[in-house]
Structures are given as structure tokens and as C-alpha cells.
PDB file of C-alpha atoms in Angstrom:
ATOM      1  CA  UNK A   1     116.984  60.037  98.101  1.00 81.00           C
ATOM      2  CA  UNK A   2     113.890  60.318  99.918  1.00 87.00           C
ATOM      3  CA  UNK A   3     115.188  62.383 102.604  1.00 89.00           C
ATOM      4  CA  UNK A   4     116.328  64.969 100.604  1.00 90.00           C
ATOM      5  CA  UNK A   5     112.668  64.688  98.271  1.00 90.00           C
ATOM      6  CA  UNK A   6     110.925  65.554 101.443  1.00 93.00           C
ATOM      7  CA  UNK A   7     113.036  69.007 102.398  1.00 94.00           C
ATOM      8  CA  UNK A   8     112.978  69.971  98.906  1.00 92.00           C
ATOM      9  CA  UNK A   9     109.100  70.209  99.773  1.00 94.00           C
ATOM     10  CA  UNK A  10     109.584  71.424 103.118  1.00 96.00           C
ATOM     11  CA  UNK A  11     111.743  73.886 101.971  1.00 95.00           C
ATOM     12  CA  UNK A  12     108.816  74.802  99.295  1.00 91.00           C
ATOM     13  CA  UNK A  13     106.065  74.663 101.689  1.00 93.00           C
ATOM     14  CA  UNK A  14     107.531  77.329 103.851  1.00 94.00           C
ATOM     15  CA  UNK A  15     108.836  79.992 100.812  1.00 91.00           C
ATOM     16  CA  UNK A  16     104.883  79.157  99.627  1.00 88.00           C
ATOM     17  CA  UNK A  17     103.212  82.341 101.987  1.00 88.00           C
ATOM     18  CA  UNK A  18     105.614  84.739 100.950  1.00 86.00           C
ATOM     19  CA  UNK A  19     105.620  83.524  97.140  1.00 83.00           C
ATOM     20  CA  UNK A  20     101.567  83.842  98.162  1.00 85.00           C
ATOM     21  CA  UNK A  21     101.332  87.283  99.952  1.00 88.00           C
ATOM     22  CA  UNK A  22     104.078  89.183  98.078  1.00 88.00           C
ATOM     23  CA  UNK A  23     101.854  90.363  95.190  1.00 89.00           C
ATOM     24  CA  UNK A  24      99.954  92.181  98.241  1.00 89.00           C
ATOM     25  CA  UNK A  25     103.075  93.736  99.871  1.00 90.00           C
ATOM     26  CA  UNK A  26     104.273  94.751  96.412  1.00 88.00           C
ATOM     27  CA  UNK A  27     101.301  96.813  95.413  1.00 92.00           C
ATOM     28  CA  UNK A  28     101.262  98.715  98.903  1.00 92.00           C
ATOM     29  CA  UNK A  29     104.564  99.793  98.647  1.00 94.00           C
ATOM     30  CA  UNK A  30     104.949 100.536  94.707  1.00 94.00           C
ATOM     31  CA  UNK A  31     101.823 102.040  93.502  1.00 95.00           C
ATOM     32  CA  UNK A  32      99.289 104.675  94.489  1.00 95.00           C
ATOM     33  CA  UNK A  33      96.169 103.608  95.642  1.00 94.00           C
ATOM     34  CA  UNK A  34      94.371 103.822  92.111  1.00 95.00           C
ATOM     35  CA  UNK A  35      96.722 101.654  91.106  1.00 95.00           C
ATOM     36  CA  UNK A  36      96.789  98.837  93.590  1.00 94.00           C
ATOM     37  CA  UNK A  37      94.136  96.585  92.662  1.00 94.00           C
ATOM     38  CA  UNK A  38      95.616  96.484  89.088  1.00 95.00           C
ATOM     39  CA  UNK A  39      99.355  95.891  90.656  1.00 93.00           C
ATOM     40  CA  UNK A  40      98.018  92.934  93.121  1.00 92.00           C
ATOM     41  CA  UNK A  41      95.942  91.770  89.836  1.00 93.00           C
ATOM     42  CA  UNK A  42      98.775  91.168  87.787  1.00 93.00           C
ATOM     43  CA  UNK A  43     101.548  90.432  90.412  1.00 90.00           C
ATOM     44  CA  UNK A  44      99.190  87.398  91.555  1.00 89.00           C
ATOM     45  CA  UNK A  45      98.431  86.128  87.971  1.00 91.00           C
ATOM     46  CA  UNK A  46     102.140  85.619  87.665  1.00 90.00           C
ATOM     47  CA  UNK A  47     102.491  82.608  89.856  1.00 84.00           C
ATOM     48  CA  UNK A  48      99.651  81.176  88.047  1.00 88.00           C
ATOM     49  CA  UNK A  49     101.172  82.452  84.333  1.00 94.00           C
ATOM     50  CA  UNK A  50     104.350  80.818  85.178  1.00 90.00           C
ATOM     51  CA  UNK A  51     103.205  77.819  86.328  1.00 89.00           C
ATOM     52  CA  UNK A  52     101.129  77.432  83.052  1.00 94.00           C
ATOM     53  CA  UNK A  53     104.352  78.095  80.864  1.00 94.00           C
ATOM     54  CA  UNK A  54     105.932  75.553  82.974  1.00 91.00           C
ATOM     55  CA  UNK A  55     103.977  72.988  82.325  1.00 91.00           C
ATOM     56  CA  UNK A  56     103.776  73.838  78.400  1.00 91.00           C
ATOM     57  CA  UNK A  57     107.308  73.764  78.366  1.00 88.00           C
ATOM     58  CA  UNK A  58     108.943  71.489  79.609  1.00 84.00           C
ATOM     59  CA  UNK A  59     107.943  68.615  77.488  1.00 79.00           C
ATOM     60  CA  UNK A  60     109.510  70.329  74.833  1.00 81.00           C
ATOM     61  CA  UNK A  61     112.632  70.733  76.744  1.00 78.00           C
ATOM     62  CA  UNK A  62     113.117  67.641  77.944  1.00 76.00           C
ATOM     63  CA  UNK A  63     111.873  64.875  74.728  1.00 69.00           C
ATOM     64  CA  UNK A  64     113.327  61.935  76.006  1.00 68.00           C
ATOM     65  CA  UNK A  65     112.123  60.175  79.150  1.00 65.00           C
ATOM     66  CA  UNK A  66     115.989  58.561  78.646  1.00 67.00           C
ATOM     67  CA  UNK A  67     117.680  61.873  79.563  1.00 63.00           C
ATOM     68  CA  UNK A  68     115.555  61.951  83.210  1.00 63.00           C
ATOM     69  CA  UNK A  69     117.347  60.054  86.167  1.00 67.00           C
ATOM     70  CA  UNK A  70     114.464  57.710  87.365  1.00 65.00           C
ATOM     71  CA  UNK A  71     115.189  55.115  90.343  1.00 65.00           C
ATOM     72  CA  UNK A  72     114.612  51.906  89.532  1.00 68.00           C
ATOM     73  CA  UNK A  73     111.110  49.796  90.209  1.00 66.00           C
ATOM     74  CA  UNK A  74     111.151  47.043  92.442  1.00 60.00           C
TER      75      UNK A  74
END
């Protein structure tokens, strides 16, 4: 199980600069140049937006610690 933890967050840790620098990219190519602070603005507070919901919601999807598959404690 622990193999397969650790690329999970290798596999994170190298999508993380283009999750990061997208918002950047995005605003370039989409809006006009009045626009783009307000595009990269918004595109970044996203990540952070989501990962707020996130956390508010998944308690209330998952209620019972019973449901999660936890390895035992030696």
C-alpha cells in the first residue's frame, strides 16, 4: 500500500506547476490586456476556493469513520 501512497504524491507533485502556473497561461491567451489581472485573479483563487469547499465538505459526505478503509494499527 505504501508504494502506491507515495506515486499518488509523486504523481501530484509533478501536475502541482501546471495546476500552479495555468491561471497565468489562461489569462494571456483568453483576455485582453485590461482584463488579465482580473482573469489571473480569479483563475488563481480557484485552487484555493476549491480546496476550501473540499475541506467543508467532505465531512458531510462521508459521516462515518466505519465507511473509510483504514489499515490496521500495530
Amino acid at each position: 500500500m505504501f508504494p502506491m501512497v507515495m506515486g499518488g504524491q509523486t504523481l501530484c507533485a509533478f501536475a502541482q506547476p501546471l495546476v500552479i502556473f495555468a491561471p497565468t497561461k489562461l489569462a494571456d491567451l483568453w483576455f485582453p490586456e485590461h482584463q488579465r489581472a482580473t482573469a489571473n485573479m480569479m483563475a488563481s483563487m480557484a485552487n484555493t476556493v476549491g480546496l476550501l469547499l473540499a475541506n467543508i465538505f467532505s465531512p458531510m459526505i462521508i459521516s462515518y469513520t466505519s465507511t473509510l478503509f483504514m489499515l490496521p494499527v500495530s
